Coordinates of C-alpha atoms (C1' of nucleotides) in Angstrom, one line a residue:
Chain A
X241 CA 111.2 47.0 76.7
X242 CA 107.8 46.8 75.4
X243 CA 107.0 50.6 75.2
X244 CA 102.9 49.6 75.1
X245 CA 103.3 47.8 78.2
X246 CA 105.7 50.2 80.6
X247 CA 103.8 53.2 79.5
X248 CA 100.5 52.4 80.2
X249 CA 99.0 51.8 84.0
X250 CA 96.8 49.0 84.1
X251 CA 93.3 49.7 84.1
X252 CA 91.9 47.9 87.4
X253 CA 88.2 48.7 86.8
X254 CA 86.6 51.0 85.0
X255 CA 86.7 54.3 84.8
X256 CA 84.7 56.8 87.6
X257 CA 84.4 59.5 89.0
X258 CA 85.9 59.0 92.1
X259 CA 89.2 57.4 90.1
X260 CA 89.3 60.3 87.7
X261 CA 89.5 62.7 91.0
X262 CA 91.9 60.4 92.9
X263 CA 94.8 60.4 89.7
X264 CA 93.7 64.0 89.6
X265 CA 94.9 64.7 93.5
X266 CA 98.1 62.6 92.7
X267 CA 98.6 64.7 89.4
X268 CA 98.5 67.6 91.3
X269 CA 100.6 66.7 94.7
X270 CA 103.3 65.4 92.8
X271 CA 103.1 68.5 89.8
X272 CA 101.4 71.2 91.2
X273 CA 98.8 73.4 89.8
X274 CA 100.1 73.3 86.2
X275 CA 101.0 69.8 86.1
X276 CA 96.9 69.0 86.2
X277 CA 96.5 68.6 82.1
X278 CA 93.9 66.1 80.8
X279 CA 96.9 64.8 78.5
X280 CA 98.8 64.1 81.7
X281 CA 95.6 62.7 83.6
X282 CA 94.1 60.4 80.9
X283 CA 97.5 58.8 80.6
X284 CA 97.7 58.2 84.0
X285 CA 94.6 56.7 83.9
X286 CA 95.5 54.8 80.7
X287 CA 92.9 56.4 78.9
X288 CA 91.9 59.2 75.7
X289 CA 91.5 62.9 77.2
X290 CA 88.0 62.5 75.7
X291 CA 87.1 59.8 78.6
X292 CA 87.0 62.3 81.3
X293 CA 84.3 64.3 79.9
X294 CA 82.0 61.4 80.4
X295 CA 82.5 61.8 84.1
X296 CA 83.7 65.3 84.2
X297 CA 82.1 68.6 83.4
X298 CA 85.2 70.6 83.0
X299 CA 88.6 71.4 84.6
X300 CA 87.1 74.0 87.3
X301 CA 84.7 71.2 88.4
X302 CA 87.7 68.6 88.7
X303 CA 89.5 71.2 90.8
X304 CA 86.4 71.6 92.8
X305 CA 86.0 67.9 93.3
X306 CA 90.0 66.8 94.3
X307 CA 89.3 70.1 96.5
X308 CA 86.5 68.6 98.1
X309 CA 87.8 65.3 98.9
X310 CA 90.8 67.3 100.4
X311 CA 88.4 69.6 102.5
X312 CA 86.5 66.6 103.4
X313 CA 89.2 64.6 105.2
X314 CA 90.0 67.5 107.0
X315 CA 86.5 68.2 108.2
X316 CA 86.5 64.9 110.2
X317 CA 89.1 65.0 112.4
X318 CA 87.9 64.6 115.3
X319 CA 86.5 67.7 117.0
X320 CA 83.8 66.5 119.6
X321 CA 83.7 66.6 123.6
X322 CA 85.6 70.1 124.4
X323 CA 84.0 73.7 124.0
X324 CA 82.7 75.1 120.3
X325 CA 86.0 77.4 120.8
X326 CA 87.9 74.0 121.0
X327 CA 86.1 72.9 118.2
X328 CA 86.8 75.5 116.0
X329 CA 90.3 75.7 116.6
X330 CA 90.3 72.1 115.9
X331 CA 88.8 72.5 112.5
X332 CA 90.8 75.4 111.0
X333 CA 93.8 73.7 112.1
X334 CA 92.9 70.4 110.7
X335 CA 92.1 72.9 107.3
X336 CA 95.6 74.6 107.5
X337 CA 97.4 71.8 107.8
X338 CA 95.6 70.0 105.1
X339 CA 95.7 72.9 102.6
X340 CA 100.1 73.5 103.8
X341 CA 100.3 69.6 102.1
X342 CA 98.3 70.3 98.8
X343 CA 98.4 74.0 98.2
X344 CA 96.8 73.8 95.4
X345 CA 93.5 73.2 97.2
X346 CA 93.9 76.5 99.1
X347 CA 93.4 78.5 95.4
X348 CA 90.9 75.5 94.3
X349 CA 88.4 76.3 97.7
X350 CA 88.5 80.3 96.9
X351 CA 87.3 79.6 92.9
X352 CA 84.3 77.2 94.2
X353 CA 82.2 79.5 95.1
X354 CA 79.4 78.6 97.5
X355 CA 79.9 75.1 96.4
X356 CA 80.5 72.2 98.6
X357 CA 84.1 72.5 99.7
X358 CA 83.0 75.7 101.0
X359 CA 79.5 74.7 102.3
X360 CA 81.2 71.8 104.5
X361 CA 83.4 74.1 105.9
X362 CA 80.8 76.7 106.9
X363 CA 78.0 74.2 108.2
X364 CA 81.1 72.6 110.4
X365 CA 82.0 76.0 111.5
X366 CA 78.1 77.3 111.6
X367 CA 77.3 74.3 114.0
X368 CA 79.8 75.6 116.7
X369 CA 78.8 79.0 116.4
X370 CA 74.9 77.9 117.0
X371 CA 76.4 75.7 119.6
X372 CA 77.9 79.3 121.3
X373 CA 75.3 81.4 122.5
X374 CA 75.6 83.5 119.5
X375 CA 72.1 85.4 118.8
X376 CA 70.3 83.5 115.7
X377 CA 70.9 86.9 113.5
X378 CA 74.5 87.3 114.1
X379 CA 75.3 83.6 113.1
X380 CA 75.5 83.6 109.6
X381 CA 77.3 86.8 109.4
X382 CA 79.9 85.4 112.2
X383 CA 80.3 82.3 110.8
X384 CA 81.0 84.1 107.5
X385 CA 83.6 85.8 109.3
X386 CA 85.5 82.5 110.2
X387 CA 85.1 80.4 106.9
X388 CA 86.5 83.9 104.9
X389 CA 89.1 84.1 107.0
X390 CA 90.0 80.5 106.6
X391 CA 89.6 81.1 103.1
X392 CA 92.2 84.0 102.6
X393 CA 94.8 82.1 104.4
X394 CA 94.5 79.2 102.5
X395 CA 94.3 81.1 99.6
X396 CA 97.3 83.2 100.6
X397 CA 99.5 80.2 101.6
X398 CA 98.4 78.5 97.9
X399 CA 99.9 81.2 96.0
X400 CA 103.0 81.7 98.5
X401 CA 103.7 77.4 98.1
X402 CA 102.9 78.3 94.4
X403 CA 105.4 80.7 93.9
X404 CA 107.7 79.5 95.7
X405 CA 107.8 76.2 93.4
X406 CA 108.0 78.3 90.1
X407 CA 111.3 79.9 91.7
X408 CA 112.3 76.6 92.7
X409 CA 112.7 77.5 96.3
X410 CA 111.2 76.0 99.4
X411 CA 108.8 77.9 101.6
X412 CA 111.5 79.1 104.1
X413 CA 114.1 80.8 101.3
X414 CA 110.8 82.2 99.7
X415 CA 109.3 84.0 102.5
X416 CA 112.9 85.2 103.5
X417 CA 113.3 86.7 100.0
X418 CA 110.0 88.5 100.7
X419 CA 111.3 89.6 103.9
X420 CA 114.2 91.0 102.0
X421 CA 112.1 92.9 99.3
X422 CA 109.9 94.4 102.2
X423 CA 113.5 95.3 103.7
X424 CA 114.1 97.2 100.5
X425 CA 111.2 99.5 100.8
X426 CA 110.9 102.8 100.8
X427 CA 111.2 103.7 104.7
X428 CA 108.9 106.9 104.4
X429 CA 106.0 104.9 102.6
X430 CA 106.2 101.6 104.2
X431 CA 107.5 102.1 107.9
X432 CA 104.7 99.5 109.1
X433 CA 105.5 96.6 106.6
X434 CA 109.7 97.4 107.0
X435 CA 109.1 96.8 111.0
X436 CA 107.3 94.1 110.4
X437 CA 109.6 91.9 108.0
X438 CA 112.0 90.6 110.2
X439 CA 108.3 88.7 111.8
X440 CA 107.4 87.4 108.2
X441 CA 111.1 85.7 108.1
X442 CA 110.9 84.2 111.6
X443 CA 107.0 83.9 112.2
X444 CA 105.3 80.7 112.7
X445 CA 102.4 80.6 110.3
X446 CA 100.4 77.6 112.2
X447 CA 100.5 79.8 115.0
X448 CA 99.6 83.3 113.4
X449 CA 96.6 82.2 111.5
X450 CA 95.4 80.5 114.7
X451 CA 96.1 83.9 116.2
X452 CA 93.1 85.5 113.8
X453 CA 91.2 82.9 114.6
X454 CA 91.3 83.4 118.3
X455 CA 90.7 87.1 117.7
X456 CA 87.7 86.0 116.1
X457 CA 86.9 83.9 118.8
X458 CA 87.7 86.8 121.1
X459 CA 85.0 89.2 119.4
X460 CA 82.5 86.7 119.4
X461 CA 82.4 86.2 123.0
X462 CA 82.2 90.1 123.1
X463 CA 79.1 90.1 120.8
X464 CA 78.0 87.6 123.0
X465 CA 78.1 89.3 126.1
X466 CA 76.3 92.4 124.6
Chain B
X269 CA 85.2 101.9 55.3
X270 CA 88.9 101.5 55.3
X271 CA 89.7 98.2 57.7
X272 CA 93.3 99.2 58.8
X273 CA 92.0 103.1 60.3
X274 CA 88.6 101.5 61.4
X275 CA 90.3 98.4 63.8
X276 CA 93.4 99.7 64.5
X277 CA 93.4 102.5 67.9
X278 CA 95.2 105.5 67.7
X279 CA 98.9 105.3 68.9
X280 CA 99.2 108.6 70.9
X281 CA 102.0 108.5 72.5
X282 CA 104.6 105.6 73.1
X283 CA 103.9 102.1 74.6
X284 CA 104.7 102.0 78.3
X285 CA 104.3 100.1 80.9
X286 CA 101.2 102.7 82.5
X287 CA 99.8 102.5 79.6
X288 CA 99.8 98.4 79.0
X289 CA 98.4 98.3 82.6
X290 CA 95.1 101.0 82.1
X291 CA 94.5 99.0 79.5
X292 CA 94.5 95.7 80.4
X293 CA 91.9 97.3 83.3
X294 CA 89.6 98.1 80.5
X295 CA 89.8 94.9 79.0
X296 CA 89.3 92.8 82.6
X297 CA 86.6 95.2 83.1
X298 CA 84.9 94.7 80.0
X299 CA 85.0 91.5 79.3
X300 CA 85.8 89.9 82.7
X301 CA 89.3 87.9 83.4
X302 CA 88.5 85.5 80.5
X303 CA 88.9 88.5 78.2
X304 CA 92.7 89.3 79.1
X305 CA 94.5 87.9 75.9
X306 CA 97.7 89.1 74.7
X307 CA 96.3 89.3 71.8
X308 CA 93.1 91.3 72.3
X309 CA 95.4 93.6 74.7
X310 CA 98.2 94.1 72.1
X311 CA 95.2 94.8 69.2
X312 CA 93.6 97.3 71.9
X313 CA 97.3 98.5 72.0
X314 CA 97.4 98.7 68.6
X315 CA 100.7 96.8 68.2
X316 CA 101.5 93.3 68.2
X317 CA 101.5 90.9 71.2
X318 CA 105.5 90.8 71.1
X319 CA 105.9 94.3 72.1
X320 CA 104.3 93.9 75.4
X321 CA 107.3 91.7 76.7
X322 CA 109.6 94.8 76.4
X323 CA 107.3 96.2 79.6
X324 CA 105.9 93.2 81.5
X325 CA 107.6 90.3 82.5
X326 CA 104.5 88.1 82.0
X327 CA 100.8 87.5 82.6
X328 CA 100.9 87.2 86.0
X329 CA 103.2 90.2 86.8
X330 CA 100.5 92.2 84.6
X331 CA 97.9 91.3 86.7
X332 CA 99.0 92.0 89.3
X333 CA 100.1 95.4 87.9
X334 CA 96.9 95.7 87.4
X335 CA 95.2 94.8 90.6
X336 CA 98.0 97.6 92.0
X337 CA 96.6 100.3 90.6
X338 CA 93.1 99.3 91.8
X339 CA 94.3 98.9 95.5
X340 CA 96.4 101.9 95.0
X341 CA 93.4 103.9 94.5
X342 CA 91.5 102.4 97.2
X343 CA 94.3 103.1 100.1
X344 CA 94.4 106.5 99.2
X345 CA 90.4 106.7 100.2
X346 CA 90.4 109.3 103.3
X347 CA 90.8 107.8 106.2
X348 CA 92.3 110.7 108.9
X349 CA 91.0 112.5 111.4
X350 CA 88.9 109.3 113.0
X351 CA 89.6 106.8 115.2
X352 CA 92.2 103.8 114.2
X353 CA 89.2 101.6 113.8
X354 CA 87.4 103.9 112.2
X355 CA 90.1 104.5 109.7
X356 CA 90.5 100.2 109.3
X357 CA 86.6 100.1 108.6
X358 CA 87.2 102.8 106.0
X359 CA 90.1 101.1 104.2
X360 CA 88.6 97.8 104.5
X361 CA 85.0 99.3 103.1
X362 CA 87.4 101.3 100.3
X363 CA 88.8 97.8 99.2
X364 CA 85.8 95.5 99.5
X365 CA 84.0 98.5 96.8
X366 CA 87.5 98.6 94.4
X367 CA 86.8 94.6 94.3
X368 CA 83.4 95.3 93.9
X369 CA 83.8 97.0 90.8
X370 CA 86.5 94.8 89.4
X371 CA 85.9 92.0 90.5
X372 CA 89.0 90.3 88.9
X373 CA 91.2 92.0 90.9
X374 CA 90.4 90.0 94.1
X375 CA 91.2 87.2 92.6
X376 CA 94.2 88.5 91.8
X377 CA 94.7 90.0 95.0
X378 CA 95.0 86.5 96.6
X379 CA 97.9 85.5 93.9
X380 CA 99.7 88.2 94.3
X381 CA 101.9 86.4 97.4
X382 CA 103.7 89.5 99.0
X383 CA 103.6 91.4 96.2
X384 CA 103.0 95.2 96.1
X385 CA 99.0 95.1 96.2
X386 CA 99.3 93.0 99.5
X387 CA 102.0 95.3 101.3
X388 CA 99.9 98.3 100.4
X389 CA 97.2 96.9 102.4
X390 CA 99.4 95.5 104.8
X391 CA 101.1 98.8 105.3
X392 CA 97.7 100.6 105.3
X393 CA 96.4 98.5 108.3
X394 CA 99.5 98.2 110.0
X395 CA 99.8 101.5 110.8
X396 CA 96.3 102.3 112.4
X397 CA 97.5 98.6 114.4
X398 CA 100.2 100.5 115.9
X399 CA 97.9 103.4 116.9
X400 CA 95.5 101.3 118.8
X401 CA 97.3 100.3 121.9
X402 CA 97.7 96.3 120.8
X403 CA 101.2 95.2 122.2
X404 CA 104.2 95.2 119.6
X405 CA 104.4 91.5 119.3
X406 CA 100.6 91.0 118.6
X407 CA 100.8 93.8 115.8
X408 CA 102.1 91.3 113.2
X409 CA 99.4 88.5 114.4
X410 CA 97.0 91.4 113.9
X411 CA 97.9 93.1 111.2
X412 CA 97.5 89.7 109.0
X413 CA 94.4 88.2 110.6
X414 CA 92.5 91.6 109.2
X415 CA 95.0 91.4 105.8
X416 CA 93.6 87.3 105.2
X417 CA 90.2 88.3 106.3
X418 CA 89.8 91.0 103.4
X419 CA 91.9 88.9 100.9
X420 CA 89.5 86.2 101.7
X421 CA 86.5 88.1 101.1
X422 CA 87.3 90.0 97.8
X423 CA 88.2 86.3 96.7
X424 CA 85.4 84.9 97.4
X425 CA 83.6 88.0 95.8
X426 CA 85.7 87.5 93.1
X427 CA 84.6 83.9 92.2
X428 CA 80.8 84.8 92.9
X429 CA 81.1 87.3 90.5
X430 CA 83.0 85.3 87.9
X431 CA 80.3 82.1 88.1
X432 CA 78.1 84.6 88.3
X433 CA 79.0 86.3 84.7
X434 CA 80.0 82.5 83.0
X435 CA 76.3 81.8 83.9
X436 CA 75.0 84.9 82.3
X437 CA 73.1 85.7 85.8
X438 CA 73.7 88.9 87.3
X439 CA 74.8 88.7 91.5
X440 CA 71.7 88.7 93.1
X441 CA 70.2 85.6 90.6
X442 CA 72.9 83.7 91.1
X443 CA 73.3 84.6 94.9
X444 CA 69.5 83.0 94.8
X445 CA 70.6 79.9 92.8
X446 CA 73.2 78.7 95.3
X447 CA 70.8 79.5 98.2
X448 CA 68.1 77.5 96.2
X449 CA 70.9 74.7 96.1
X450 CA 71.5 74.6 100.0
X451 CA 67.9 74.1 100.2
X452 CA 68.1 71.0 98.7
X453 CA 70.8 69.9 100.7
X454 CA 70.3 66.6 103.4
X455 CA 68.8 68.1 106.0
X456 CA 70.7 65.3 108.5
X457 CA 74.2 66.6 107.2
X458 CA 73.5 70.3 106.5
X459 CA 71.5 71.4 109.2
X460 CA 73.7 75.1 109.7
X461 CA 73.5 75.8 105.8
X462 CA 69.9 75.2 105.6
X463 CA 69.3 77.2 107.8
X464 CA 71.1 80.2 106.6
X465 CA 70.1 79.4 103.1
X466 CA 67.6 82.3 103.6
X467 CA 70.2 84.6 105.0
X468 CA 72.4 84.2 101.7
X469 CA 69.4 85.2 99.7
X470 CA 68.9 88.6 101.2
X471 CA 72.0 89.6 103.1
X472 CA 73.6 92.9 102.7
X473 CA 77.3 91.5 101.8
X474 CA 78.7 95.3 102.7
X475 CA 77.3 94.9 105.8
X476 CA 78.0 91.1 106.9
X477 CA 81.8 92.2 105.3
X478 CA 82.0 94.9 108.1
X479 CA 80.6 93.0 110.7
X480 CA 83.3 90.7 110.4
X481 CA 86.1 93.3 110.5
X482 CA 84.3 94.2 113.4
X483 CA 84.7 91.1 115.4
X484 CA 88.1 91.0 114.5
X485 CA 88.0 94.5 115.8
X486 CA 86.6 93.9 119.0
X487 CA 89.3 91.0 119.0
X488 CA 91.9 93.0 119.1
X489 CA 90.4 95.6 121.9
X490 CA 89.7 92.5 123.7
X491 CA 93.6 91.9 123.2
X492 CA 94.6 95.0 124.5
X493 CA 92.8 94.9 127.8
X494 CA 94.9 91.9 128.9
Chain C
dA48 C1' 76.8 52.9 76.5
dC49 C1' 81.3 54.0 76.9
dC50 C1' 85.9 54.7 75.4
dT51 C1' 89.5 56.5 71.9
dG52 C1' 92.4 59.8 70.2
dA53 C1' 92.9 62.8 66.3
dA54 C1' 91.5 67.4 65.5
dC55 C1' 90.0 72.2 66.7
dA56 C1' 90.3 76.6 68.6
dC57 C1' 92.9 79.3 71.4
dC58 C1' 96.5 81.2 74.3
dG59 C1' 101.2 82.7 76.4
dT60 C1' 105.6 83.4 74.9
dT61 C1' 109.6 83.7 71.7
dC62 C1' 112.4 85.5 68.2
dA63 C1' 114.1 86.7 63.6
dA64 C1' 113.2 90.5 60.8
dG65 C1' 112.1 95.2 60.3
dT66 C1' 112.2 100.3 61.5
Chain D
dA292 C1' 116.5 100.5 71.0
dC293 C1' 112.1 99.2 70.2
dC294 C1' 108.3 97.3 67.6
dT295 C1' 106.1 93.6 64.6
dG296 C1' 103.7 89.5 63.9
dA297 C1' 104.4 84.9 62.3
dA298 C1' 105.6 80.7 64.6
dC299 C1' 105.9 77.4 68.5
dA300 C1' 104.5 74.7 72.2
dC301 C1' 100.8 73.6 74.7
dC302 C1' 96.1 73.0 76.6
dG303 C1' 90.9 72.4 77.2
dT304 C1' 87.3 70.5 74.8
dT305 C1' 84.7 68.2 71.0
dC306 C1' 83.2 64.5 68.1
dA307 C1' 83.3 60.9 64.6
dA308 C1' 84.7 56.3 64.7
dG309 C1' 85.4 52.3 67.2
dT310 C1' 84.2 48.5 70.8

DNA sequence: ACCTGAACACCGTTCAAGT
DNA sequence: ACCTGAACACCGTTCAAGT
């Protein structure tokens, strides 16, 4: 075995942008968070560290960018012909579900800032709202509401996958050791979260966070009617 | 001037675990989450990075010690006497200040899984849940729809503030920059975020951050009708 | 003009030696 | 039993040299 030859990929075309971001997404699906090193991405694109730079600012803006292309796939499912509501649902699911296969993407969308990943989300999510008959004032502050809530899911179920890959668990022996920690607490300080644990073990996740959203929903329509 | 008395900190008392935690606050104050090193916490310590281990299991566990004891402090805010949602508002205003002023401890917030910070707030809202009238089963549903909502907001906050401070712009210049950005944006593709670019610029974030624990609010009184 | 990869600065963590 | 701090493994980023 030539070492030369099974070591390095073979370099189809040159190097970009987009392929940097592509080997970055595989990097991190098949690794997780840490697994995303320039050592680790350079050889995978059969290339010196140094390369990436050319095409690259820095590692928070190649998380942004393999976030974005995550977020942006997810943004186009299909979400046209029923009510805004409809809509809505349709594009936070279509966001959980993407972020519950790359979890890394989850903590990647709450570091960007107002950047793109996050502006896609809030002009799909604005558009519905203006499609509502949501006074002009309240629409930025409601469609704030939505796309931070969507946010601290995503960034919630990111560091739950997270963790639960450093202990080497899946996602259901993780939350049921949670569940068993809350168990453990003190019954005079923490009678709520005690109640609640058996839920965390047996909930279904999909259907909770749609849950907030409908409340969301819910108040609009209130806010509406006022 | 003698270097050892001059750099080295007085060692009061003992090294312990409290007193690794205050301060490793000092430090993320200070000099922002970039500026937690071992070593600049064990030389604050006066000791060497080594002797931290014997208290903290590692970086992560110490921030989100750390994050603890800000969140700790917020909960306790006073929040008897008023109505339930009176008393969520007041939490939830408590927390979104704490994050205010240390901003690094929302993002730690959000990796903290279902660690102690979380379950205080969980806990916290939980309770005034169960004091509304909203149906045991939806208490759970509830309780995390407002948890996500302020985790995603103080993350959020959190990276705002962090780009913010990397780019040596204080909030409100770089609040400006990224609405100066969506300006620029296609006006074909980005209709919503255009048009709220203004909005960004001179919102009141305490205020649009209570008008969406509101709607979730109303949400949930909506809920209770049915 | 773009890639290459050694080198730099730095950081979390460990551990043998000290007290 | 606990601290000390040098050492290790590793990682983001730079830059002189190559093509």
């Amino acid at each position: 075995m030539n070492k030369k030859t099974v070591t390095r990929a073979r370099r189809d075309d040159t190097l970009s942008r987009e392929r940097i971001i592509e080997a970055a997404i595989d990097l991190l699906d098949r690794e997780g968070e840490r697994g995303l090193t320039f050592q680790a991405l350079s050889a995978q694109l059969a290339t010196g560290p140094g390369a990436i730079y050319g095409h690259i600012a820095n590692k928070a803006d190649l998380l942004t960018a393999a976030c974005d292309a995550i977020v942006a796939r997810a943004v186009m499912a299909p979400l046209d012909g029923a009510t805004p509501q409809a809509a809505i649902r349709a594009v936070a699911l279509a966001l959980f579900d993407a972020m519950d296969v790359h979890p890394w993407a989850g903590a990647a969308l709450i570091q960007a800032g107002g950047k793109m990943p996050v502006v896609r989300i809030l002009e799909c999510i604005g558009r519905q709202i203006s499609a509502l008959d949501v006074p002009e004032p309240a629409r930025w502050a409601s469609a704030c509401a939505l796309v931070n809530y969507i946010l601290g899911v995503s960034g919630q179920n990111a560091a739950n996958a997270q963790l639960a890959r450093s202990q080497g668990a899946d996602r259901g022996k993780f939350l049921a050791a949670v569940a068993n920690d809350w168990t453990q607490l003190d019954p005079a300080l923490y009678p709520f979260t005690r109640s609640v644990a058996g839920q965390l073990r047996e909930h279904d996740d999909r259907e909770d966070f749609l849950a907030g959203v409908d409340l969301l929903l819910a108040g609009l329509v209130d806010q509406e009617v006022k």
